[in-house]
mmCIF file of C-alpha atoms and ligand atoms in Angstrom:
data_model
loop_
_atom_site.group_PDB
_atom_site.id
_atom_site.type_symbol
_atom_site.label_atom_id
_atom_site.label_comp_id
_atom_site.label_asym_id
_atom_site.label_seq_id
_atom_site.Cartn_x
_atom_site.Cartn_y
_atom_site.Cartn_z
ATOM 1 C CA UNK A 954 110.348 123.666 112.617
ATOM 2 C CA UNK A 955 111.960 123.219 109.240
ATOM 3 C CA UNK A 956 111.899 119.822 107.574
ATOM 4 C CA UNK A 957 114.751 117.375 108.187
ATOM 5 C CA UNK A 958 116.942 116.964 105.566
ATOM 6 C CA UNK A 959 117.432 113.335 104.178
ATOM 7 C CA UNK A 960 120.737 112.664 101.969
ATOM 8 C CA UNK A 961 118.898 111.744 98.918
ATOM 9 C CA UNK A 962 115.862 111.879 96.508
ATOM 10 C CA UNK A 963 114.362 109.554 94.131
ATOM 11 C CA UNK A 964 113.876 111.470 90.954
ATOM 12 C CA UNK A 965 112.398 109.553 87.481
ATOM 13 C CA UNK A 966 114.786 106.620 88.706
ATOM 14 C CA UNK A 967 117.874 108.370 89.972
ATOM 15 C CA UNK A 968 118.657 109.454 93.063
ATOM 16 C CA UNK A 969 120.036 112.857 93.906
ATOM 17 C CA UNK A 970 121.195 115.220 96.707
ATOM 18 C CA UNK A 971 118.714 116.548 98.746
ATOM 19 C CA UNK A 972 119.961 120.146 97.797
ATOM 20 C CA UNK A 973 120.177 119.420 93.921
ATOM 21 C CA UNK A 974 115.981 118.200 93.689
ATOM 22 C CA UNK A 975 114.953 120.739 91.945
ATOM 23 C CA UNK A 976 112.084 121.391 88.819
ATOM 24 C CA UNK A 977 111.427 124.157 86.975
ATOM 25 C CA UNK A 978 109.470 126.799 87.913
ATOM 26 C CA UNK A 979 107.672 126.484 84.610
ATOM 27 C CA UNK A 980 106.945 123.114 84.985
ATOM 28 C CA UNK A 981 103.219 122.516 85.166
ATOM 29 C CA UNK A 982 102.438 121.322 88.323
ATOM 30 C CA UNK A 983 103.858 124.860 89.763
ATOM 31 C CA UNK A 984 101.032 126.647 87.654
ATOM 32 C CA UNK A 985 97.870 124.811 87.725
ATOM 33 C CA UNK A 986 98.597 122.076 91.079
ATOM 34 C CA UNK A 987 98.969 119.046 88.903
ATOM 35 C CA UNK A 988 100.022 116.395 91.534
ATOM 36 C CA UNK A 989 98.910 113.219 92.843
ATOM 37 C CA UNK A 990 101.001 112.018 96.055
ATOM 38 C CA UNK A 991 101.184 109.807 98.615
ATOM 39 C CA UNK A 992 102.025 110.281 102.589
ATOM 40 C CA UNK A 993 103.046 107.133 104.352
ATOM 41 C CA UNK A 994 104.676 105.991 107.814
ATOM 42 C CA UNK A 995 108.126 103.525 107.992
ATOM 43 C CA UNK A 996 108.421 102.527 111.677
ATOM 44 C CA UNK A 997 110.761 101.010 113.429
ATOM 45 C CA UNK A 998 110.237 97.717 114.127
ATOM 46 C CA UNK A 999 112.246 94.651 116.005
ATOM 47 C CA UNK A 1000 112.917 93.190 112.279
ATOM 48 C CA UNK A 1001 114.238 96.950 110.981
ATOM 49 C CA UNK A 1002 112.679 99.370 109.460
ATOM 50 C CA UNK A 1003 108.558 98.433 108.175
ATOM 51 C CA UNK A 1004 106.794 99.930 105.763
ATOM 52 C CA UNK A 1005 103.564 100.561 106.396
ATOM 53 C CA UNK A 1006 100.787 99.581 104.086
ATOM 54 C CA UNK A 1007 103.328 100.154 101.136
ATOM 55 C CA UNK A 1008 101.109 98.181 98.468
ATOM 56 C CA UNK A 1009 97.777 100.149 99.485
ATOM 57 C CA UNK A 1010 99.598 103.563 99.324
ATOM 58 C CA UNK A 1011 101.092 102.852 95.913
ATOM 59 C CA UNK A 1012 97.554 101.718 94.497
ATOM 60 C CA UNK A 1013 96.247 104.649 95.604
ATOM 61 C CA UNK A 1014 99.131 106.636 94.213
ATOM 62 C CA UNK A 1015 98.094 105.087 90.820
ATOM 63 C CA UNK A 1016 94.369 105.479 91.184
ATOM 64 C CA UNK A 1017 94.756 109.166 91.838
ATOM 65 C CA UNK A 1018 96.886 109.253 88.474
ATOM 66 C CA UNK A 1019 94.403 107.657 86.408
ATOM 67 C CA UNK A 1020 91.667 109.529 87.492
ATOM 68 C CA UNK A 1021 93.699 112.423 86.166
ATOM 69 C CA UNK A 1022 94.799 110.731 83.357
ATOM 70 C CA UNK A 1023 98.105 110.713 84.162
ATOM 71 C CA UNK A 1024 100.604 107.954 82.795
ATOM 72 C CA UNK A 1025 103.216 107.076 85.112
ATOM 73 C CA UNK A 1026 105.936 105.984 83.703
ATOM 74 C CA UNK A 1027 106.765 103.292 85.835
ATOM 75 C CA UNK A 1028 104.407 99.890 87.359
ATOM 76 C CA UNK A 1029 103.624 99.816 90.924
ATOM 77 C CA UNK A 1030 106.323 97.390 91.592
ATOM 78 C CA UNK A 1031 108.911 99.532 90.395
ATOM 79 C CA UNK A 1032 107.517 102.590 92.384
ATOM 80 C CA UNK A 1033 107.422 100.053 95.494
ATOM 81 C CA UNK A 1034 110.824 98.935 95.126
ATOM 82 C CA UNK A 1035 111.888 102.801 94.103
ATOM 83 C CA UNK A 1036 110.265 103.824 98.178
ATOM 84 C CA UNK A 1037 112.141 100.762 99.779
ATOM 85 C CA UNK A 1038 115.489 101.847 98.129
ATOM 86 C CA UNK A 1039 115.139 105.622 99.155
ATOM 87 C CA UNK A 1040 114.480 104.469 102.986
ATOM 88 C CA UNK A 1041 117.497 102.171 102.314
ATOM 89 C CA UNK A 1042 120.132 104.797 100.974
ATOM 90 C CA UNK A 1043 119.462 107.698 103.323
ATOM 91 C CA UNK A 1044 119.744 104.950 105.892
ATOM 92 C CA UNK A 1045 116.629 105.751 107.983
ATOM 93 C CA UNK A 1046 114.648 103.267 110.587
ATOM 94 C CA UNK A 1047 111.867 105.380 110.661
ATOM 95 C CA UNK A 1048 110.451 108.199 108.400
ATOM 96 C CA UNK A 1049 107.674 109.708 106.843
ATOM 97 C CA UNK A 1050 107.469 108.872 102.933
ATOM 98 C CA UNK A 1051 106.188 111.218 100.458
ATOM 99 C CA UNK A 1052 105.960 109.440 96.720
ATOM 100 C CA UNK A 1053 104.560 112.806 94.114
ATOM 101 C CA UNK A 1054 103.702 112.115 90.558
ATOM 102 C CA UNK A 1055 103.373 115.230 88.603
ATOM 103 C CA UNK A 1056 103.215 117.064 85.308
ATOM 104 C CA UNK A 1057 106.304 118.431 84.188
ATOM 105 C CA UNK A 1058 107.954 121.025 82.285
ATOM 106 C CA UNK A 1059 107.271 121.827 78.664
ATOM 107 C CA UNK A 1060 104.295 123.940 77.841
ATOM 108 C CA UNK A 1061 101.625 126.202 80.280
ATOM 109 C CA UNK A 1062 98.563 125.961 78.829
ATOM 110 C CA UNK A 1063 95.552 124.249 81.289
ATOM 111 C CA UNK A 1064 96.044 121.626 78.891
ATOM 112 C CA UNK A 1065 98.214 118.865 80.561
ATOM 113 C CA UNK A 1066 98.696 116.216 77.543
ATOM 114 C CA UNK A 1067 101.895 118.004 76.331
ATOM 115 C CA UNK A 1068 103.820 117.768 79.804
ATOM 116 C CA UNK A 1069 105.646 114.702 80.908
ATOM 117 C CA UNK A 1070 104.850 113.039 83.990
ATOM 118 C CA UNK A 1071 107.459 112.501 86.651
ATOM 119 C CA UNK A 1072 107.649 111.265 89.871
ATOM 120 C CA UNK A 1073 109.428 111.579 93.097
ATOM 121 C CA UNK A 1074 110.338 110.129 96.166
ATOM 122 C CA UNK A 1075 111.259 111.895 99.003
ATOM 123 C CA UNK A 1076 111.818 110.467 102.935
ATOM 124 C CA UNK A 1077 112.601 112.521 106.274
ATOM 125 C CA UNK A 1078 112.019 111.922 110.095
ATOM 126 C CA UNK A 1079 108.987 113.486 111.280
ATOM 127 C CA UNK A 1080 107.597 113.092 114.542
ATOM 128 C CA UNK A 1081 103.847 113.221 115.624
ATOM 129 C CA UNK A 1082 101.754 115.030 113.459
ATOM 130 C CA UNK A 1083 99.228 116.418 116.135
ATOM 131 C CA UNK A 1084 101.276 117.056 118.649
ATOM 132 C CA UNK A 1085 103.282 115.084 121.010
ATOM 133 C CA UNK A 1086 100.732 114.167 123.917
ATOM 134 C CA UNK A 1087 97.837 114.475 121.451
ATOM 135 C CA UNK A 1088 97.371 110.658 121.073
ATOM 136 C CA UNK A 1089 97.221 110.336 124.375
ATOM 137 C CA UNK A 1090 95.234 113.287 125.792
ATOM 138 C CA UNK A 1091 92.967 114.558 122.584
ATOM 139 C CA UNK A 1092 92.929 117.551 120.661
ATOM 140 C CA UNK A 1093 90.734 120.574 120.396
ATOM 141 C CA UNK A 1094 89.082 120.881 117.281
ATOM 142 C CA UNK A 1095 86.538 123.352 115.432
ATOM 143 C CA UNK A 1096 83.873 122.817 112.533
ATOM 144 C CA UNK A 1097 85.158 124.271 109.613
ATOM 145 C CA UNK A 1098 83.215 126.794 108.228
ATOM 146 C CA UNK A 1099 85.154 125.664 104.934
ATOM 147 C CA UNK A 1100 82.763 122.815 103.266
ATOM 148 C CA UNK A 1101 85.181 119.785 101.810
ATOM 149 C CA UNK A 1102 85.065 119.803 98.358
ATOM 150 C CA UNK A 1103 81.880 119.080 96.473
ATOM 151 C CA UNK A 1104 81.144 115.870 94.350
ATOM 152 C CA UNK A 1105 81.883 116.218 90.937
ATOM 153 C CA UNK A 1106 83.953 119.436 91.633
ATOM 154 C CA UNK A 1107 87.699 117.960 92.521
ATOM 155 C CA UNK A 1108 87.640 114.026 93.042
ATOM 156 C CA UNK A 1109 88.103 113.406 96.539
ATOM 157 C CA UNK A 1110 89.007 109.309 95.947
ATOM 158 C CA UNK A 1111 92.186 111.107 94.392
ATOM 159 C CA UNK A 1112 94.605 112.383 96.918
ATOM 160 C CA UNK A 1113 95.688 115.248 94.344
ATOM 161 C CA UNK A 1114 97.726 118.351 95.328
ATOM 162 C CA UNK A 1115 94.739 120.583 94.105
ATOM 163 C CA UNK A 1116 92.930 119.174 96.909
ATOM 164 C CA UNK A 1117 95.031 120.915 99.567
ATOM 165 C CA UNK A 1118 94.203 124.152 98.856
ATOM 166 C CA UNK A 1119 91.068 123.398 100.323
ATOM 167 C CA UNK A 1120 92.709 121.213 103.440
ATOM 168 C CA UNK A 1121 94.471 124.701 104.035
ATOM 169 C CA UNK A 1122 91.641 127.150 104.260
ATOM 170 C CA UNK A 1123 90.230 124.170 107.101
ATOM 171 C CA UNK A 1124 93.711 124.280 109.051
ATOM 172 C CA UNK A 1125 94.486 127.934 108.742
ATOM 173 C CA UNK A 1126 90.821 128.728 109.898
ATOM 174 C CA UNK A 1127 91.123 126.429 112.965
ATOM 175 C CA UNK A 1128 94.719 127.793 113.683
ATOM 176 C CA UNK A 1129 93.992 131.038 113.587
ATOM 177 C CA UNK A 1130 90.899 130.525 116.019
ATOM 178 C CA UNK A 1131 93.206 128.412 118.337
ATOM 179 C CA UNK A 1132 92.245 124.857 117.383
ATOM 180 C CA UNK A 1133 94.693 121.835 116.328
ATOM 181 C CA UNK A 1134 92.653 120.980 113.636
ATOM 182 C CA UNK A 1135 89.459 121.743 111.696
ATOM 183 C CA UNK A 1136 86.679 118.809 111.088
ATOM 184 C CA UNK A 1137 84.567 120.019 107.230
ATOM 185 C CA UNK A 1138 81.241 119.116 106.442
ATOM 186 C CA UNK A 1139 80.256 118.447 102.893
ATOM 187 C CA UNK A 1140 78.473 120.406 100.698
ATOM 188 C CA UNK A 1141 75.520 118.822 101.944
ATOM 189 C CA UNK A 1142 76.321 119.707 105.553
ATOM 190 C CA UNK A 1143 76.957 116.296 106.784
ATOM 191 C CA UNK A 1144 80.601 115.689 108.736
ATOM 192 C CA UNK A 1145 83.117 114.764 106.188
ATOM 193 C CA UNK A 1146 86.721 114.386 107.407
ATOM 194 C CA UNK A 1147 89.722 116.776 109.059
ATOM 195 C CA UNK A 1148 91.835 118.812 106.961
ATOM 196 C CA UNK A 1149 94.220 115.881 106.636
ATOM 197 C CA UNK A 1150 92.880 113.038 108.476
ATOM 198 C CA UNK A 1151 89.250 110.775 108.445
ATOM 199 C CA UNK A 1152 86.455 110.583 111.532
ATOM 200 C CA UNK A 1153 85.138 108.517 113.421
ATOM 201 C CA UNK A 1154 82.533 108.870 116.166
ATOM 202 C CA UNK A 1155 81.447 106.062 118.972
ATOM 203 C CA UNK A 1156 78.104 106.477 120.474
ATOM 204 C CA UNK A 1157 76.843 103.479 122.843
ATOM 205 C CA UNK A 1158 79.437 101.337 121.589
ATOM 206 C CA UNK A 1159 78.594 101.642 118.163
ATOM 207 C CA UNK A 1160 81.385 103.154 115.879
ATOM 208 C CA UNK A 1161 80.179 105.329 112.932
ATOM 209 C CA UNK A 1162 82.170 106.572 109.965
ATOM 210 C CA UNK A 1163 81.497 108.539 107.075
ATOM 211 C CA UNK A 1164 80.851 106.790 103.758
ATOM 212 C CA UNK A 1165 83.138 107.777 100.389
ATOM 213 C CA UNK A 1166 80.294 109.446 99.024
ATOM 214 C CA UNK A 1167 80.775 112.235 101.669
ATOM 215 C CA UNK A 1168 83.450 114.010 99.993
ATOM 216 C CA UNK A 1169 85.671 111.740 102.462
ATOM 217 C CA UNK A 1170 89.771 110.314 101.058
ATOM 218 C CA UNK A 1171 89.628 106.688 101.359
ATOM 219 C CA UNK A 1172 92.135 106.372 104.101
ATOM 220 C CA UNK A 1173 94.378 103.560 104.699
ATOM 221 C CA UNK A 1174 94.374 104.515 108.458
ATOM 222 C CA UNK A 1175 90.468 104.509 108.788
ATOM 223 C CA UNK A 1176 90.777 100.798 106.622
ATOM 224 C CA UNK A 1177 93.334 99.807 109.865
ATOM 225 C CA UNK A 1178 90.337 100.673 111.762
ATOM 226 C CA UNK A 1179 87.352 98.998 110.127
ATOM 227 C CA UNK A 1180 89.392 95.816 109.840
ATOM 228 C CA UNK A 1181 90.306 96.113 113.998
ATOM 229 C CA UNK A 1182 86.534 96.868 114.404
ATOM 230 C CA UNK A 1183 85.629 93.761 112.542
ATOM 231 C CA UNK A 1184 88.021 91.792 114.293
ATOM 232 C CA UNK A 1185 87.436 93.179 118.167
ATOM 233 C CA UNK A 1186 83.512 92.677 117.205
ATOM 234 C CA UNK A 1187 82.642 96.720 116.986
ATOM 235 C CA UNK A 1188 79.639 97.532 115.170
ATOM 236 C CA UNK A 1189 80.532 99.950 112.350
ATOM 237 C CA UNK A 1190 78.109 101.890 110.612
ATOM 238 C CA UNK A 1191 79.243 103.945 107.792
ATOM 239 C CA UNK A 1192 76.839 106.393 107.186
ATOM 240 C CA UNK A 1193 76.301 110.409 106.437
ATOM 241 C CA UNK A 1194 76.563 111.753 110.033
ATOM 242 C CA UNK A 1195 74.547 114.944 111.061
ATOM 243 C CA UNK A 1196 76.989 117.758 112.402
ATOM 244 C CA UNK A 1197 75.568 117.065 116.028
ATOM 245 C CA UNK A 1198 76.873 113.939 116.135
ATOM 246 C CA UNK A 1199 80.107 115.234 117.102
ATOM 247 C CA UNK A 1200 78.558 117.035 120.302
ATOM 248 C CA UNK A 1201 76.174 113.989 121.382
ATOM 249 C CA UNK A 1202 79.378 111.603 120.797
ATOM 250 C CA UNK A 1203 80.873 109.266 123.709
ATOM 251 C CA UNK A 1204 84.201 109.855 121.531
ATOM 252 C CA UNK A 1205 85.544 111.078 118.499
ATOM 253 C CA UNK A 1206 88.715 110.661 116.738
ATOM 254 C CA UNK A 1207 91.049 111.337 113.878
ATOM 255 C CA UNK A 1208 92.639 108.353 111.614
ATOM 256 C CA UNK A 1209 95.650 109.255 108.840
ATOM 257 C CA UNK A 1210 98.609 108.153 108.403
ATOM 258 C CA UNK A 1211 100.038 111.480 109.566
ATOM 259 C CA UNK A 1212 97.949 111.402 112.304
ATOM 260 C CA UNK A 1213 97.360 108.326 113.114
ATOM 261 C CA UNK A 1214 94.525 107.545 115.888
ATOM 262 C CA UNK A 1215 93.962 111.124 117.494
ATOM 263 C CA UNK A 1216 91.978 111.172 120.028
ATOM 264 C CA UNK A 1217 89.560 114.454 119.532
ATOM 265 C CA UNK A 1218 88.290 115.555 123.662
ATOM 266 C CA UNK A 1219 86.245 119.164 122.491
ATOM 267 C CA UNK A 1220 84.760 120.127 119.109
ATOM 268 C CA UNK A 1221 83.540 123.900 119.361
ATOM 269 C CA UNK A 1222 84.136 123.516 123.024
ATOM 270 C CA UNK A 1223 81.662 121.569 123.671
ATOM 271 C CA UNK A 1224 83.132 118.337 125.627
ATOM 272 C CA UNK A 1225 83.226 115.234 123.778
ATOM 273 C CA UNK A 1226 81.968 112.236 126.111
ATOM 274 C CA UNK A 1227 84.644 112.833 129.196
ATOM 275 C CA UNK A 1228 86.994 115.307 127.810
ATOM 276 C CA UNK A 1229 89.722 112.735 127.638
ATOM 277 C CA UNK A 1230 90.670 109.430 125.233
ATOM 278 C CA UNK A 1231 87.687 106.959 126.001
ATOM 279 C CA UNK A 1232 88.137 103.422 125.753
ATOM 280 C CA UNK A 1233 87.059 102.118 122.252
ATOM 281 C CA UNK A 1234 89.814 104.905 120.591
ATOM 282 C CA UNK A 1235 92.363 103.482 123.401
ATOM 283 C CA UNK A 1236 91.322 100.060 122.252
ATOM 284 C CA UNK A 1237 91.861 100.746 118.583
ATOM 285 C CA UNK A 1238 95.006 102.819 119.580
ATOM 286 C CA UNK A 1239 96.311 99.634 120.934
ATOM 287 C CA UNK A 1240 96.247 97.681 118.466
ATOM 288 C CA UNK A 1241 97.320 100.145 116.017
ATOM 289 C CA UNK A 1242 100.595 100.357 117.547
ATOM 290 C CA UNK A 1243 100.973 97.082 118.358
ATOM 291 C CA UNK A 1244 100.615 96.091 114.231
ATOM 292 C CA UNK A 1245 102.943 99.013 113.587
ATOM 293 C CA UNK A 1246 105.710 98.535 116.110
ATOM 294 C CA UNK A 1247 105.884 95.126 114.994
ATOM 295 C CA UNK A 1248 105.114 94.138 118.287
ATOM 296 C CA UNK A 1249 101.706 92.211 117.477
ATOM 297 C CA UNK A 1250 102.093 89.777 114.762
ATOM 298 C CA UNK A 1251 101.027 90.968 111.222
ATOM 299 C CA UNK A 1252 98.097 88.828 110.297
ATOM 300 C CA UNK A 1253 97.617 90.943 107.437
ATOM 301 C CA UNK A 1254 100.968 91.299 105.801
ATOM 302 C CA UNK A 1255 100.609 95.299 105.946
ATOM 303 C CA UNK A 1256 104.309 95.565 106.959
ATOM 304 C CA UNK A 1257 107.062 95.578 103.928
ATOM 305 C CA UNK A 1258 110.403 95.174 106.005
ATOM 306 C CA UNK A 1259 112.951 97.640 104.065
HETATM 307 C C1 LIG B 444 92.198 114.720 103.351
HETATM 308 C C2 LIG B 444 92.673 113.487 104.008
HETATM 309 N N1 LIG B 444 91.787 112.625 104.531
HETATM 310 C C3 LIG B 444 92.171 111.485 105.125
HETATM 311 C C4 LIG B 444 93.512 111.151 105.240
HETATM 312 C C5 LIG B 444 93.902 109.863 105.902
HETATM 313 O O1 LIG B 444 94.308 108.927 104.955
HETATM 314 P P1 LIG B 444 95.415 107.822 105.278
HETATM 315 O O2 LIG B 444 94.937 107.092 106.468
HETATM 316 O O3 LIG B 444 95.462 106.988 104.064
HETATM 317 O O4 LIG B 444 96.677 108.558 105.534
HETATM 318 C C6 LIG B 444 94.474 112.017 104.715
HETATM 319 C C7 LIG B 444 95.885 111.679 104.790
HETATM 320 O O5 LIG B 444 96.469 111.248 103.861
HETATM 321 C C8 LIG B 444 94.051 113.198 104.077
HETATM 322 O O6 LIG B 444 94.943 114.038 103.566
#
């Protein structure tokens, strides 16, 4: 299904058509995948339209620039106010949000000191990432035989475009087999994350997670779900899970902000726990929507109305 078209697009402060957001197809970024970007969820709430954990996605936005060293020509606040205004002009109560700072056009060497950096901002409607019924009934998933990245390879703190290529290998792999989704291990063999979304596992009531050192984004979604643990008294463990885990689990699921909660019911076929959401993911669900919907009260100020 083709991508929605919005009416405009936040470009180095200006907006434009849709049609007319265009870059060169010398500009650096084309080349050598110099990007760091952002994916984040508006919603539609009772007060209008919310955005969701605006502040934490534009930190990480500029985290993943300075690890590559990458200027951006404009504070958070600015880039903050520049995602409320493109949600505001194309008139939208609920859309996915896609903030990319990249390296320009001006010369192709690997270098990337001579190119200018520029950002975007584009917004659309986009439904469930997974699949409609998938929060409700699970997905099917595979191991990847794709590892995630390795440490000290590509920095996997910084959501960077580079970083995709090897989020596509996962999600063509599992396609093509006849999965959803793919879940990668590290280069270490211990479960790291989905192509596009983090883990977690629940065993005897216990929730486990795998730490950042596992090759692992730090997702704002899997944060959600740490705090809600915290809160609901869940014990979380975050710790370098063995492969198996995934077979011996009660339940696993997927957290992004794509994604949301997923609930995963088979990894390699093999059943996870009843084949079917179990109750601490429903639990978690819950709440999720109820903070995002506005319907719960937002204790933690992660809603920015627009
Ligand atoms: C590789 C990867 N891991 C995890 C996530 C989940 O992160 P978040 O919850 O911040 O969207 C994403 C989505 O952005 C991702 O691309």
């Amino acid at each position: 299904m083709a991508l929605e078209k919005s009416d405009k697009i936040w470009m180095d402060g200006e907006f434009v058509n849709w049609d007319d957001a265009k870059i060169h197809v010398c500009a650096h970024v084309v080349h050598y995948g110099t990007s760091v970007f952002e994916g984040m969820r508006v919603y539609k709430t009772p007060k209008g339209a919310g955005a969701f954990r605006l502040d934490a996605h534009v930190r990480r936005l500029f985290d993943s620039a300075k690890i590559y060293r990458m200027d951006v020509p404009f504070t958070q606040e600015q880039i903050n106010d520049a995602i409320l205004e493109t949600v505001r002009v194309n008139k939208l109560e609920e859309c996915y949000v896609r903030p990319v700072v990249y390296r320009g056009y001006e010369e192709l060497g690997v270098n990337p000191f001579p190119n200018p950096v520029n950002v975007f901002v584009a917004v659309w409607k986009w439904g469930k990432y997974l699949g409609k019924d998938a929060l409700e009934n699970g997905v099917d998933v595979c191991v990847s035989t794709w590892s995630r990245i390795a440490p000290n390879t590509l920095p996997a703190l910084a959501k960077c475009g580079a970083n995709y290529m090897n989020s596509q290998l996962i999600k063509m792999e599992a396609i093509v087999n006849g999965y959803v989704e793919g879940i990668a291990t590290d280069t270490l063999g211990y479960v790291s994350e989905g192509s596009g979304e983090n883990l977690f596992v629940v065993r005897d009531g216990v929730l486990y997670t795998p730490p950042l050192g596992a090759s692992v984004l730090p997702g704002i979604t899997r944060d959600c779900v740490i705090t809600f643990a915290e809160e609901m008294g869940i014990k979380l463990v975050e710790q370098v899970l063995p492969r198996e885990m995934l077979y011996l689990a009660d339940e696993v699921f997927f957290t992004g902000s794509a994604a949301e909660i997923s609930p995963i019911r088979s990894v390699d076929k093999i059943t996870v726990g009843a084949g079917k959401r179990g109750p601490i993911t429903e639990k978690l669900q819950k709440r999720f929507f109820a903070v995002i919907t506005g319907e719960a009260d937002d204790r933690y100020g992660w809603l920015t109305y627009v």
